[in-house]
Short mmCIF file of C-alpha atoms in Angstrom, two decimals:
data_model
loop_
_atom_site.label_atom_id
_atom_site.label_comp_id
_atom_site.label_asym_id
_atom_site.label_seq_id
_atom_site.Cartn_x
_atom_site.Cartn_y
_atom_site.Cartn_z
CA UNK A 1240 -3.82 -0.34 5.96
CA UNK A 1241 -0.44 -1.91 5.78
CA UNK A 1242 -0.61 -0.92 2.52
CA UNK A 1243 2.38 1.43 2.75
CA UNK A 1244 1.07 0.51 -0.71
CA UNK A 1245 -0.05 2.47 -4.03
CA UNK A 1246 -2.04 1.45 -7.09
CA UNK A 1247 -3.07 3.37 -9.95
CA UNK A 1248 -3.59 2.62 -13.60
CA UNK A 1249 -1.91 4.02 -16.56
CA UNK A 1250 -2.59 4.22 -19.89
CA UNK A 1251 -3.14 6.86 -22.63
CA UNK A 1252 -4.66 8.23 -19.82
CA UNK A 1253 -3.87 6.57 -17.01
CA UNK A 1254 -2.47 6.29 -13.79
CA UNK A 1255 1.15 7.84 -12.14
CA UNK A 1256 3.39 7.17 -9.43
CA UNK A 1257 3.51 9.75 -7.45
CA UNK A 1258 0.17 11.78 -7.21
CA UNK A 1259 -2.90 10.03 -5.42
CA UNK A 1260 -5.52 9.11 -7.08
CA UNK A 1261 -8.31 6.64 -6.43
CA UNK A 1262 -8.95 3.68 -8.07
CA UNK A 1263 -10.27 1.25 -5.65
CA UNK A 1264 -8.37 -0.91 -2.93
CA UNK A 1265 -6.94 0.41 0.75
CA UNK A 1266 -5.05 -0.13 3.18
CA UNK A 1267 -4.35 3.28 4.68
CA UNK A 1268 -2.54 5.67 2.71
CA UNK A 1269 -5.40 6.23 0.46
CA UNK A 1270 -8.30 4.42 -1.42
CA UNK A 1271 -9.98 1.52 -1.25
CA UNK A 1272 -13.67 -0.13 -1.19
CA UNK A 1273 -14.93 -3.33 0.48
CA UNK A 1274 -13.54 -6.69 -1.09
CA UNK A 1275 -17.04 -8.96 -1.11
CA UNK A 1276 -15.28 -11.96 -2.25
CA UNK A 1277 -11.99 -12.30 -4.63
CA UNK A 1278 -12.24 -13.71 -8.19
CA UNK A 1279 -10.05 -16.17 -9.26
CA UNK A 1280 -8.20 -16.07 -12.88
CA UNK A 1281 -11.15 -17.20 -14.22
CA UNK A 1282 -13.42 -14.53 -12.58
CA UNK A 1283 -14.69 -17.04 -10.25
CA UNK A 1284 -14.91 -16.74 -6.52
CA UNK A 1285 -11.82 -17.80 -4.65
CA UNK A 1286 -11.07 -17.61 -1.15
CA UNK A 1287 -6.85 -17.98 -0.81
CA UNK A 1288 -4.78 -19.67 1.46
CA UNK A 1289 -2.63 -17.93 4.42
CA UNK A 1290 0.64 -18.03 3.17
CA UNK A 1291 3.46 -16.52 5.31
CA UNK A 1292 5.76 -13.69 3.94
CA UNK A 1293 9.37 -13.83 4.58
CA UNK A 1294 10.33 -9.86 6.39
CA UNK A 1295 13.85 -9.40 6.06
CA UNK A 1296 14.24 -6.34 6.88
CA UNK A 1297 16.82 -4.34 9.82
CA UNK A 1298 13.50 -2.82 11.65
CA UNK A 1299 11.16 -6.04 11.25
CA UNK A 1300 14.05 -8.42 12.87
CA UNK A 1301 14.70 -6.11 15.34
CA UNK A 1302 10.94 -6.09 16.71
CA UNK A 1303 11.33 -9.56 16.53
CA UNK A 1304 8.63 -9.92 13.45
CA UNK A 1305 10.23 -12.86 10.88
CA UNK A 1306 7.53 -12.96 8.63
CA UNK A 1307 3.70 -11.38 7.13
CA UNK A 1308 0.74 -13.75 6.07
CA UNK A 1309 -1.07 -13.67 3.22
CA UNK A 1310 -4.56 -13.70 3.41
CA UNK A 1311 -4.08 -13.77 7.06
CA UNK A 1312 -6.14 -11.80 9.95
CA UNK A 1313 -3.86 -9.61 11.38
CA UNK A 1314 -4.93 -8.25 14.99
CA UNK A 1315 -3.36 -8.75 18.79
CA UNK A 1316 -1.75 -6.14 20.76
CA UNK A 1317 -0.34 -3.57 19.73
CA UNK A 1318 3.03 -2.40 21.52
CA UNK A 1319 5.15 0.60 22.12
CA UNK A 1320 8.01 0.70 20.06
CA UNK A 1321 11.04 0.44 22.98
CA UNK A 1322 14.48 2.45 23.20
CA UNK A 1323 16.52 2.12 20.60
CA UNK A 1324 14.04 0.96 17.94
CA UNK A 1325 13.24 3.67 14.89
CA UNK A 1326 10.56 5.87 16.25
CA UNK A 1327 10.54 4.62 19.94
CA UNK A 1328 7.98 5.48 21.57
CA UNK A 1329 4.74 4.82 19.33
CA UNK A 1330 2.69 2.71 18.51
CA UNK A 1331 2.93 -0.68 16.23
CA UNK A 1332 0.84 -3.37 15.86
CA UNK A 1333 -2.99 -4.95 16.40
CA UNK A 1334 -4.54 -3.80 12.98
CA UNK A 1335 -6.89 -6.29 11.84
CA UNK A 1336 -7.79 -6.54 7.45
CA UNK A 1337 -11.22 -5.04 8.21
CA UNK A 1338 -9.08 -2.18 9.23
CA UNK A 1339 -7.31 -1.46 5.97
CA UNK A 1340 -9.87 -0.06 3.99
CA UNK A 1341 -9.13 3.75 3.36
CA UNK A 1342 -9.64 6.79 0.66
CA UNK A 1343 -7.82 8.93 -1.93
CA UNK A 1344 -5.86 10.59 1.19
CA UNK A 1345 -2.68 10.52 2.04
CA UNK A 1346 -2.48 9.13 5.16
CA UNK A 1347 -6.26 7.59 5.05
CA UNK A 1348 -6.39 4.02 6.72
CA UNK A 1349 -4.98 4.61 9.84
CA UNK A 1350 -8.35 3.02 12.43
CA UNK A 1351 -9.43 6.00 14.06
CA UNK A 1352 -6.96 8.47 12.45
CA UNK A 1353 -8.94 11.48 10.00
CA UNK A 1354 -6.92 13.68 7.78
CA UNK A 1355 -3.87 14.03 5.04
CA UNK A 1356 -1.03 13.31 6.04
CA UNK A 1357 1.31 10.29 7.92
CA UNK A 1358 3.42 12.41 9.91
CA UNK A 1359 3.63 11.27 13.46
CA UNK A 1360 1.79 8.16 13.52
CA UNK A 1361 2.02 4.82 14.46
CA UNK A 1362 1.99 1.33 12.74
CA UNK A 1363 -1.18 0.11 13.61
CA UNK A 1364 -0.35 -3.09 10.34
CA UNK A 1365 3.48 -2.53 11.44
CA UNK A 1366 4.65 -1.40 7.86
CA UNK A 1367 5.66 2.04 7.42
CA UNK A 1368 3.75 4.69 4.44
CA UNK A 1369 4.64 5.44 1.09
CA UNK A 1370 6.30 8.10 0.67
CA UNK A 1371 6.27 11.11 -1.21
CA UNK A 1372 9.11 12.76 -3.02
CA UNK A 1373 10.37 15.89 -1.50
CA UNK A 1374 9.41 18.09 -4.22
CA UNK A 1375 6.02 17.12 -3.76
CA UNK A 1376 6.10 17.79 -0.33
CA UNK A 1377 6.94 21.35 -0.36
CA UNK A 1378 4.03 21.45 -2.63
CA UNK A 1379 1.84 20.00 -0.62
CA UNK A 1380 2.94 20.37 2.88
CA UNK A 1381 0.45 17.29 3.48
CA UNK A 1382 2.37 14.88 1.68
CA UNK A 1383 5.45 14.81 3.88
CA UNK A 1384 7.15 11.49 4.79
CA UNK A 1385 10.75 12.36 5.33
CA UNK A 1386 10.42 10.99 9.32
CA UNK A 1387 10.39 7.43 7.11
CA UNK A 1388 13.67 7.82 4.75
CA UNK A 1389 13.20 7.65 0.36
CA UNK A 1390 11.37 5.19 -0.92
CA UNK A 1391 15.09 3.05 -1.26
CA UNK A 1392 15.58 2.86 2.88
CA UNK A 1393 16.26 -0.46 3.41
CA UNK A 1394 15.83 -0.27 6.69
CA UNK A 1395 11.83 -0.42 6.22
CA UNK A 1396 9.43 -2.87 6.89
CA UNK A 1397 9.49 -5.16 4.73
CA UNK A 1398 12.14 -3.81 2.97
CA UNK A 1399 12.48 -0.43 0.36
CA UNK A 1400 9.59 -0.25 -1.94
CA UNK A 1401 9.82 -1.85 -5.21
CA UNK A 1402 6.68 -2.13 -8.08
CA UNK A 1403 4.49 -4.03 -9.69
CA UNK A 1404 3.12 -3.47 -13.14
CA UNK A 1405 -0.07 -5.69 -14.12
CA UNK A 1406 -1.32 -4.95 -17.87
CA UNK A 1407 -4.69 -5.28 -19.13
CA UNK A 1408 -5.09 -7.68 -22.15
CA UNK A 1409 -8.35 -6.23 -23.15
CA UNK A 1410 -8.11 -5.70 -27.24
CA UNK A 1411 -10.38 -2.62 -25.91
CA UNK A 1412 -8.06 -0.89 -23.32
CA UNK A 1413 -4.48 -0.75 -22.75
CA UNK A 1414 -4.87 -0.08 -19.17
CA UNK A 1415 -1.71 -0.33 -16.69
CA UNK A 1416 -1.72 -0.50 -13.14
CA UNK A 1417 1.13 0.39 -11.20
CA UNK A 1418 0.83 -1.06 -7.35
CA UNK A 1419 3.76 -0.33 -4.73
CA UNK A 1420 4.92 -0.88 -1.06
CA UNK A 1421 7.76 -2.83 0.14
CA UNK A 1422 9.11 -5.04 -1.36
CA UNK A 1423 7.58 -8.16 0.93
CA UNK A 1424 4.69 -6.96 0.45
CA UNK A 1425 4.57 -5.87 -3.54
CA UNK A 1426 6.16 -9.96 -4.03
CA UNK A 1427 3.55 -11.85 -2.39
CA UNK A 1428 0.85 -9.77 -4.56
CA UNK A 1429 2.40 -10.67 -7.43
CA UNK A 1430 1.61 -14.12 -7.19
CA UNK A 1431 -1.38 -13.28 -5.43
CA UNK A 1432 -2.69 -11.50 -8.51
CA UNK A 1433 -1.58 -14.08 -10.79
CA UNK A 1434 -3.47 -16.29 -9.16
CA UNK A 1435 -6.51 -14.86 -8.91
CA UNK A 1436 -6.51 -12.40 -11.65
CA UNK A 1437 -4.75 -14.02 -14.80
CA UNK A 1438 -7.66 -14.22 -17.40
CA UNK A 1439 -7.62 -10.35 -17.31
CA UNK A 1440 -3.52 -9.92 -17.41
CA UNK A 1441 -0.98 -9.56 -20.48
CA UNK A 1442 1.78 -11.66 -20.24
CA UNK A 1443 3.96 -8.55 -19.89
CA UNK A 1444 2.90 -7.57 -16.56
CA UNK A 1445 5.27 -8.27 -13.48
CA UNK A 1446 6.48 -11.57 -12.56
CA UNK A 1447 8.71 -10.41 -10.33
CA UNK A 1448 9.20 -6.51 -8.21
CA UNK A 1449 11.41 -4.15 -10.17
CA UNK A 1450 12.87 -1.43 -8.07
CA UNK A 1451 10.66 1.93 -7.89
CA UNK A 1452 11.44 4.18 -9.92
CA UNK A 1453 10.13 7.89 -9.73
CA UNK A 1454 8.37 9.38 -12.79
CA UNK A 1455 8.14 13.10 -13.86
CA UNK A 1456 4.47 11.63 -15.75
CA UNK A 1457 2.46 8.79 -15.46
CA UNK A 1458 1.78 7.26 -18.73
CA UNK A 1459 -0.44 10.54 -19.65
CA UNK A 1460 -3.00 10.84 -15.97
CA UNK A 1461 -2.40 13.71 -14.23
CA UNK A 1462 -4.77 14.00 -11.20
CA UNK A 1463 -4.67 18.10 -10.54
CA UNK A 1464 -6.49 18.04 -7.27
CA UNK A 1465 -3.62 16.45 -5.22
CA UNK A 1466 -1.13 19.54 -4.90
CA UNK A 1467 -4.18 22.21 -4.02
CA UNK A 1468 -4.79 23.40 -0.90
CA UNK A 1469 -8.12 23.28 -1.91
CA UNK A 1470 -10.00 20.26 0.09
CA UNK A 1471 -12.76 20.83 -2.01
CA UNK A 1472 -11.79 20.44 -5.79
CA UNK A 1473 -12.83 17.35 -6.86
CA UNK A 1474 -9.77 14.81 -8.51
CA UNK A 1475 -9.28 15.11 -12.11
CA UNK A 1476 -11.46 11.96 -13.77
CA UNK A 1477 -9.61 8.64 -14.32
CA UNK A 1478 -9.82 7.04 -17.97
CA UNK A 1479 -13.53 6.45 -20.04
CA UNK A 1480 -11.84 3.64 -20.73
CA UNK A 1481 -9.50 1.84 -18.00
CA UNK A 1482 -9.68 -1.75 -17.91
CA UNK A 1483 -13.02 -1.77 -14.87
CA UNK A 1484 -12.53 -5.98 -14.54
CA UNK A 1485 -8.77 -5.71 -13.46
CA UNK A 1486 -9.27 -2.53 -11.25
CA UNK A 1487 -11.81 -4.80 -9.08
CA UNK A 1488 -9.87 -8.04 -9.68
CA UNK A 1489 -6.89 -6.01 -8.59
CA UNK A 1490 -8.91 -4.40 -5.45
CA UNK A 1491 -10.54 -7.56 -4.75
CA UNK A 1492 -7.17 -9.19 -4.62
CA UNK A 1493 -5.23 -6.83 -2.78
CA UNK A 1494 -7.73 -6.63 0.25
CA UNK A 1495 -7.49 -9.89 0.81
CA UNK A 1496 -4.63 -10.79 0.25
CA UNK A 1497 -1.85 -8.52 0.78
CA UNK A 1498 -0.33 -9.08 3.74
CA UNK A 1499 -1.14 -8.73 7.55
CA UNK A 1500 1.38 -9.02 10.75
CA UNK A 1501 -0.43 -11.86 12.77
CA UNK A 1502 -1.55 -11.41 16.59
CA UNK A 1503 1.97 -13.92 17.68
CA UNK A 1504 4.44 -11.45 20.00
CA UNK A 1505 8.03 -13.23 20.68
CA UNK A 1506 8.04 -13.72 24.78
CA UNK A 1507 11.44 -12.74 23.80
CA UNK A 1508 10.35 -9.14 23.16
CA UNK A 1509 9.77 -6.20 26.10
CA UNK A 1510 7.30 -4.03 25.59
CA UNK A 1511 4.24 -2.60 27.01
CA UNK A 1512 1.22 -2.68 24.87
CA UNK A 1513 -1.29 -0.47 24.60
CA UNK A 1514 -3.94 -0.40 26.73
CA UNK A 1515 -6.11 2.06 25.56
CA UNK A 1516 -4.56 4.04 22.67
CA UNK A 1517 -6.17 5.27 19.28
CA UNK A 1518 -4.21 3.08 16.87
CA UNK A 1519 -2.43 4.98 14.35
CA UNK A 1520 -1.10 4.29 11.09
CA UNK A 1521 -0.49 2.87 8.50
CA UNK A 1522 1.32 1.24 5.61
CA UNK A 1523 -0.48 0.24 3.41
CA UNK A 1524 -1.25 2.96 1.37
CA UNK A 1525 -3.46 2.77 -1.63
CA UNK A 1526 -1.95 5.71 -3.69
CA UNK A 1527 -2.80 6.32 -7.17
CA UNK A 1528 0.31 9.12 -7.29
CA UNK A 1529 1.81 11.25 -9.69
CA UNK A 1530 5.65 12.64 -8.65
#
C-alpha cells in the first residue's frame, strides 16, 4: 500500500526497526489483515471522516499532488511518470484502499505483484516504499531499496521517513509499537490512532512525528528469518505478552485511515494514462523491521 510504512511492537521482547516481522497491518511492504471496522478510543466502532493531509515534498508538488486524504478511497487512472521527474517511465497512481493489504514480506502490498523486494517497481499509491539500511541489503539482497535514497531523503513523496511510538497502558504488558512512514503519513496517523485507540494508549505515546533513527536493536525482539535466504524459515514468535488489544486497534485504524491520494488529477499535468499495465508498487509497507 502507500505504506512505505512500518509497524512493529516493542517491549521486553518486542519489535524492531528494520527486520520484518508482522504484527497485523498492511499496505504494501509487509503485513496486514482486512480491517473490518475501526474502533474508537473506548473500543466502540467508528467511521472516520475523510480529511485533507498536506503533501509538501518536491516530488509530490512537481507531480501536481499537494494533498492526500485520510480515510479516502484512493483510485483513479494510473499515469506514466514523465521526463524530468524521478522514476521517469514508471507507473503512478490508481491504487485503492481495498488493495493496500500485504503480508510480512518486504514488497508485498503492490497490487498484482508478488515476491520480496521493491526495486524497479511503480507507485500505485504514489508514496515510495520504506527503505532498509545498506548493511541489511548486503545480507539479504531483496531488501535493497537504494534507488529511493535513504530515510532522510526530502524529495520522498510525503517527506522523509519519520517515526511514531504507540505505548500500551496495559498493566500486564509493556508493549510499544513503532510506526514508520513518510512525514505526512505519520503526522496524520498519530491523530487517527489517538482518536480511535486512546483507551489503550499510554500518555507517553507520540503526539508528533520524530525523526527516524535506525537502531541496532529493537527492544529485545529479533526476527532471525528476516535475513535468511531460505523462504521456508519461520518467523520468530512475537512476545506472548504483547498487547493484542492495541495491536488490533492500530491495525484497523491504519488500514482505514492511512492517507491515500484521490483520483483527481490536475488538468495542467501532461502525462498519458496507463491503459493496460499491471499496477506496481506500494509505498506503504507495514513492516516490522530490524536493523
